[in-house]
Tab-separated table of C-alpha atoms in Angstrom:
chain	number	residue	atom	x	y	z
A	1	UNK	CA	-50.600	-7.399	30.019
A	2	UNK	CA	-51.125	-10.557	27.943
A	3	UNK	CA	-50.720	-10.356	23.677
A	4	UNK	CA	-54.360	-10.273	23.769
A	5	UNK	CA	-55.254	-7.869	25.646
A	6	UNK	CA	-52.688	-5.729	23.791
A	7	UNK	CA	-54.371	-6.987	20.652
A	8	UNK	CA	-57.699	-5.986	21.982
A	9	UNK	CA	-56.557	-2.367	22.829
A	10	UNK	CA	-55.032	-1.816	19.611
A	11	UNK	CA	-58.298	-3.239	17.716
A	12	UNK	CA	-60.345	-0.970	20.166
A	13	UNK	CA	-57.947	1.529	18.587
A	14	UNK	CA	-58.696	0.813	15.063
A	15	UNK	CA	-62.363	0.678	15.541
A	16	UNK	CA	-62.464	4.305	17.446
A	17	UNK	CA	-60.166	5.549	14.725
A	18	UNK	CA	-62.382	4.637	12.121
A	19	UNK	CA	-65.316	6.179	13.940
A	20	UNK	CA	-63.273	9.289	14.011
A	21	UNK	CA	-64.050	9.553	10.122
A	22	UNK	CA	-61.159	7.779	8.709
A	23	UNK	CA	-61.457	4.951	6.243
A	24	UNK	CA	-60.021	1.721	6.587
A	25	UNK	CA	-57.072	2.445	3.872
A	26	UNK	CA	-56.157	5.170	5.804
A	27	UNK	CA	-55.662	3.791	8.908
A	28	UNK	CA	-52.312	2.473	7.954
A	29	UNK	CA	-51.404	5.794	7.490
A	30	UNK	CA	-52.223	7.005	10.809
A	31	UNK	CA	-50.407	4.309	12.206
A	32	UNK	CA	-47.642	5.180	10.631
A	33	UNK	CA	-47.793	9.133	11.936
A	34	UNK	CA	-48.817	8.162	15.620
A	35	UNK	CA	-46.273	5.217	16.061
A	36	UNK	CA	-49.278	3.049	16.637
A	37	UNK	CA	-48.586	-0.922	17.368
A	38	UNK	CA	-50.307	-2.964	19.588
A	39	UNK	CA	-47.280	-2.992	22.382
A	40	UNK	CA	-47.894	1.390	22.416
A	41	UNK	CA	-50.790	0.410	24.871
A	42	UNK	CA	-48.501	-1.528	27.380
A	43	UNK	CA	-48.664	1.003	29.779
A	44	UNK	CA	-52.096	0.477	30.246
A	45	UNK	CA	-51.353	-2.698	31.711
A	46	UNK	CA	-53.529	-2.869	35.062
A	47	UNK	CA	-54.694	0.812	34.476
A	48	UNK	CA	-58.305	0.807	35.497
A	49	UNK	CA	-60.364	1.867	32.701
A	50	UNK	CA	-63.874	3.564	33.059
A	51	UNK	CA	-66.418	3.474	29.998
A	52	UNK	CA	-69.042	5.845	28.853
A	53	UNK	CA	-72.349	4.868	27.744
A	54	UNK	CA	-70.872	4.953	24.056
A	55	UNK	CA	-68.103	2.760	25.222
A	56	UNK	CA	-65.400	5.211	25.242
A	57	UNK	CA	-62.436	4.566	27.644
A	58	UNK	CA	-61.267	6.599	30.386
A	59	UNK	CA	-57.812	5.958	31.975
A	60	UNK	CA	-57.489	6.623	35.874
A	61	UNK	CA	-54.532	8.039	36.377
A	62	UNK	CA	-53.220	6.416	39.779
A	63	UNK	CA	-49.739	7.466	39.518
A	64	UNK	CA	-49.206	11.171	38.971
A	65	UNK	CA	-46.246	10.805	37.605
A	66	UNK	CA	-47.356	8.789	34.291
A	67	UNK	CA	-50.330	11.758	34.169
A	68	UNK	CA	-49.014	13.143	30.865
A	69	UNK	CA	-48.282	9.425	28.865
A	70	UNK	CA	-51.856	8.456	30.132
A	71	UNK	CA	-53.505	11.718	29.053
A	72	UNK	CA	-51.905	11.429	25.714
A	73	UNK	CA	-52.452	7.618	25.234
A	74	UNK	CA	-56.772	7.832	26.335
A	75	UNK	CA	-56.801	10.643	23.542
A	76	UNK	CA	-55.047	7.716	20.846
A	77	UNK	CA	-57.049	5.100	21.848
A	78	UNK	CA	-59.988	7.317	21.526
A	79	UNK	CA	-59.283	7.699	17.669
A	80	UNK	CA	-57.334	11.679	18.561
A	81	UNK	CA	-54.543	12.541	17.385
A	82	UNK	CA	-51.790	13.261	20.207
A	83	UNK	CA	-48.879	14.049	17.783
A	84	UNK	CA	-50.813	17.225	16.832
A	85	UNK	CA	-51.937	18.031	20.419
A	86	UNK	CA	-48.708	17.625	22.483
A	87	UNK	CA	-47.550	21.124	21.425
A	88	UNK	CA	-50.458	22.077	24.047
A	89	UNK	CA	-49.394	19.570	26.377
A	90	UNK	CA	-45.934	21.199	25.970
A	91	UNK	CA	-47.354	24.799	26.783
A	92	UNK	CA	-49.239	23.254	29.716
A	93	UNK	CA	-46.507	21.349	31.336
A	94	UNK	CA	-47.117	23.159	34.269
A	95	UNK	CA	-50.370	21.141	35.315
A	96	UNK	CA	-48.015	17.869	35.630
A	97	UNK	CA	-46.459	19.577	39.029
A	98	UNK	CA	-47.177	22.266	41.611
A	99	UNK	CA	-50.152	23.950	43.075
A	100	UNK	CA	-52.728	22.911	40.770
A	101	UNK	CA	-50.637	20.497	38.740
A	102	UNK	CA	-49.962	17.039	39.843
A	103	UNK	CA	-47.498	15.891	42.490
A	104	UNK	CA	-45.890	12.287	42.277
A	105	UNK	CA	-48.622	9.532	44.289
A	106	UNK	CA	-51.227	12.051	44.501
A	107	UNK	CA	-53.845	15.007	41.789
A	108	UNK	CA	-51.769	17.771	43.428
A	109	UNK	CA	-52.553	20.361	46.531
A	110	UNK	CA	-55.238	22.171	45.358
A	111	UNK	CA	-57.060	18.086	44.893
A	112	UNK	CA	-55.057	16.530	47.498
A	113	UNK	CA	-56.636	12.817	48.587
A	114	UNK	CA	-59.109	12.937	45.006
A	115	UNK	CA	-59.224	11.148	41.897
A	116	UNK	CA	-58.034	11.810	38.675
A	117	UNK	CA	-58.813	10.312	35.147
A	118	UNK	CA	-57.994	11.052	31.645
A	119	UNK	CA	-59.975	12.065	28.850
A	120	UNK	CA	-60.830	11.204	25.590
A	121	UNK	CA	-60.140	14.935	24.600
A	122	UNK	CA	-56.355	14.155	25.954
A	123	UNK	CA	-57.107	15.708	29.108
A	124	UNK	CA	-57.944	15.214	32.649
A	125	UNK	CA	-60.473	15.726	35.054
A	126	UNK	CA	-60.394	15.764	38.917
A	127	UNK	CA	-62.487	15.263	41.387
A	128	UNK	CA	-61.372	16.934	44.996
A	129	UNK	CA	-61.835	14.556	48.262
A	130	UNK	CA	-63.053	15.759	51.783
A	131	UNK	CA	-61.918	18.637	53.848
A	132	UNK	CA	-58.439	17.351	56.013
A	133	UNK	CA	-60.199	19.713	58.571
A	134	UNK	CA	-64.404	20.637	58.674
A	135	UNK	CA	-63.798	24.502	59.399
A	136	UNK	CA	-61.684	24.729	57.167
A	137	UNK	CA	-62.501	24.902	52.844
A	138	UNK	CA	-60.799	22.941	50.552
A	139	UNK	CA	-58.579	24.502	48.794
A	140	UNK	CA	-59.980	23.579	45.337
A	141	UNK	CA	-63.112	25.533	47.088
A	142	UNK	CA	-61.137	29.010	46.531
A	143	UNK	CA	-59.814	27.940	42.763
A	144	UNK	CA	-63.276	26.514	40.988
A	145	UNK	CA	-66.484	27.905	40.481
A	146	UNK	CA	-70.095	26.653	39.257
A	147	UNK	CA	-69.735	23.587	37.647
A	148	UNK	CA	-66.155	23.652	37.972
A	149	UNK	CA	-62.621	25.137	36.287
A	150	UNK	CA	-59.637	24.312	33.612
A	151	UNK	CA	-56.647	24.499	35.126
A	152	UNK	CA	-53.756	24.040	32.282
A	153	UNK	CA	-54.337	20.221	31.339
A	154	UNK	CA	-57.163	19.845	34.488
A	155	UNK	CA	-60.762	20.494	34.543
A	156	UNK	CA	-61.385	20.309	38.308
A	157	UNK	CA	-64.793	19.626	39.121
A	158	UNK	CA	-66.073	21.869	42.250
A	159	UNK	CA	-66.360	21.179	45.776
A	160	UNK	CA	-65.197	18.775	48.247
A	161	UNK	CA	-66.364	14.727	47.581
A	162	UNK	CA	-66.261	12.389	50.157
A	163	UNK	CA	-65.819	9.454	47.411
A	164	UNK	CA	-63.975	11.097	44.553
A	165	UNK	CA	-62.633	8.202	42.600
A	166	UNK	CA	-66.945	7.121	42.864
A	167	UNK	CA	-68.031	10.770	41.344
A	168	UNK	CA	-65.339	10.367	38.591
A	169	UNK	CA	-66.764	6.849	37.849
A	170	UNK	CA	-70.074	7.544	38.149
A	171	UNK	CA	-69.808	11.093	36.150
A	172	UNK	CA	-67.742	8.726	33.319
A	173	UNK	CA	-70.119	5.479	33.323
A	174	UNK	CA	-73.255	7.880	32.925
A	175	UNK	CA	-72.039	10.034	30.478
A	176	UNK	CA	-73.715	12.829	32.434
A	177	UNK	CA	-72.078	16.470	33.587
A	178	UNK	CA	-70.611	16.038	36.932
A	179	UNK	CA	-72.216	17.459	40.155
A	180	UNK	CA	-72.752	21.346	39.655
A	181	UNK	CA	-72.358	21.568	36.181
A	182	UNK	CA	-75.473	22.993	33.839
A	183	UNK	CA	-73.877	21.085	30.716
A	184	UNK	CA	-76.032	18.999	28.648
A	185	UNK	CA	-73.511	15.714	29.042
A	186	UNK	CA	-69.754	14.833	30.063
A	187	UNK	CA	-69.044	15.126	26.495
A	188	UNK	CA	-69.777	17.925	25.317
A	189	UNK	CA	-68.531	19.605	28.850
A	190	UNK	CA	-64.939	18.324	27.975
A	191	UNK	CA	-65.008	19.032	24.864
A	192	UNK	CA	-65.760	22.561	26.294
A	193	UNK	CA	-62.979	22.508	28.756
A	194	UNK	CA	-60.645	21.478	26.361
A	195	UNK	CA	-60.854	24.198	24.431
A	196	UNK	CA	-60.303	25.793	27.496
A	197	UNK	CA	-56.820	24.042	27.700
A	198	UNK	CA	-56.031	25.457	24.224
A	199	UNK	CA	-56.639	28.848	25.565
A	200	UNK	CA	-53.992	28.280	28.756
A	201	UNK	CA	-51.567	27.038	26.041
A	202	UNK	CA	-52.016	29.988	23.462
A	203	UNK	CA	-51.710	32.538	26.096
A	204	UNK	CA	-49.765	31.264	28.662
A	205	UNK	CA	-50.265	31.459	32.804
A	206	UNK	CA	-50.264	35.173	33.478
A	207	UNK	CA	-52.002	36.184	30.405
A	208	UNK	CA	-54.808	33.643	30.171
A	209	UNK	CA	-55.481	34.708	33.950
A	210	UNK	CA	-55.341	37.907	33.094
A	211	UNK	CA	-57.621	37.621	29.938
A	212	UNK	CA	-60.261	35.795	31.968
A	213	UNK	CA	-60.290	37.232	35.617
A	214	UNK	CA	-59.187	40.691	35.041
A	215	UNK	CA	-59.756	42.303	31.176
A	216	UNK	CA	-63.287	40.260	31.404
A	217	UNK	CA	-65.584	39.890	34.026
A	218	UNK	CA	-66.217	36.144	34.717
A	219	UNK	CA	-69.488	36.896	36.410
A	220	UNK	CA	-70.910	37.209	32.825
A	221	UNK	CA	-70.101	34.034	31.233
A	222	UNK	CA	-72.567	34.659	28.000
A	223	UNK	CA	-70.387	37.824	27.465
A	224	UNK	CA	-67.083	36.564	27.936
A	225	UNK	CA	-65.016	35.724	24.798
A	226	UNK	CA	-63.225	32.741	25.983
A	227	UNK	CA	-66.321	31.634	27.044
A	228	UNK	CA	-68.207	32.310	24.016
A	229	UNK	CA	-65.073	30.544	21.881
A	230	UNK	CA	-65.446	27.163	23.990
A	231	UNK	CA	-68.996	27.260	23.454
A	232	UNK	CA	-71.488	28.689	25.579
A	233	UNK	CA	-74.178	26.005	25.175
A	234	UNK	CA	-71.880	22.971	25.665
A	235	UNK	CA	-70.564	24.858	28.831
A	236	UNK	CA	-73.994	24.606	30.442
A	237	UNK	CA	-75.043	28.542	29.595
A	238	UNK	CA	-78.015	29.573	28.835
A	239	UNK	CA	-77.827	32.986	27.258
């Protein structure tokens, strides 16, 4: 990656930090507590970036195992603040390996041969590919419902795709929810799901699935306090 293009990222930095509500005397400052100089963006050297409609950039993570350092550098160039969210991160490090983490070249077994970008929220979402066998489901079939489910770090959008890396793109470039989701746009679902991720983290694995699957019934979304705390209306319920 050239100077300028480095220059360019960090700039793009700058102007999404300001949007984020900060003035321009205190982005120094935030510099400063993020480590931010224009060669922190080198790894996205040859990273293929998708855009929203509001220009917002979305990292596609092509290497699982640089899932986490792209997760956490989309959020920074989006104007977040990863410093304060990598104690989640830490809590999820699960989703970086395993069944419906991320293994090295490829978004894991429960995604295996789909796509997988990150978020401005510091996050990622994946998109499964086809079936390796027509009778048989996908395994992210058994794990997702409706519009899709948070896994850890993940938000895996339902169903099987035939072009995954296309859904992600087209899902990212149009701003709206992805196939089978009732939210009202890709924002506001993530922003959702994230909170989602927070929940994983403050519970941990067993609880979390006990908290949602087992003390609450899932079947009633508009009654279901996790639900209710990410939002029901920026989930896609209508209660």
């Amino acid at each position: 990656m050239s100077s300028t293009e480095l220059d360019e990222l960090y700039q793009e930095w700058v102007r999404w930090t300001l949007a984020s509500g900060l003035t321009p005397d205190q982005v120094p400052d935030r510099a400063r507590e993020e480590g931010v100089t224009a060669e922190t963006f080198r790894p996205l050297a040859g990273r293929t970036i998708w855009r929203d409609p509001d220009g917002r950039p979305y990292v596609r993570v092509d290497d699982a195992r640089k899932a986490r350092e792209l997760a956490r550098l989309t959020e920074l160039l989006n104007g977040g603040r990863p410093s304060v969210t990598d104690a989640r991160r830490d809590r999820n490090r699960w989703s970086y390996s395993g069944l419906f983490g991320l293994n090295a070249g490829d978004a894991g077994t429960a995604v295996k041969r789909g796509a997988l970008v990150a978020t401005p929220e510091g996050t990622m979402m994946a998109v499964a590919g086809p079936k390796a066998v027509r009778a048989v489901p996908n395994p992210v079939d058994w794990f997702t419902a409706r519009g899709g489910t948070t896994w850890g770090e993940i938000y895996v959008v339902n169903g099987s795709h035939p072009d995954p890396a296309g859904v992600l793109r087209t899902t990212v470039e149009s701003g709206r929810r992805p196939p089978g989701s009732g939210a009202p746009s890709l924002a506001r679902l993530l922003r959702h799901e994230r909170v989602h991720s927070e929940q994983w983290a403050r519970f941990g694995y067993t609880r979390f699935i006990w908290e949602y699957v087992i003390r609450h019934d899932p079947r009633k979304p508009c009654e279901h306090p996790l639900e209710r705390e990410a939002g029901l209306a920026d989930g896609g319920y209508r209660c």
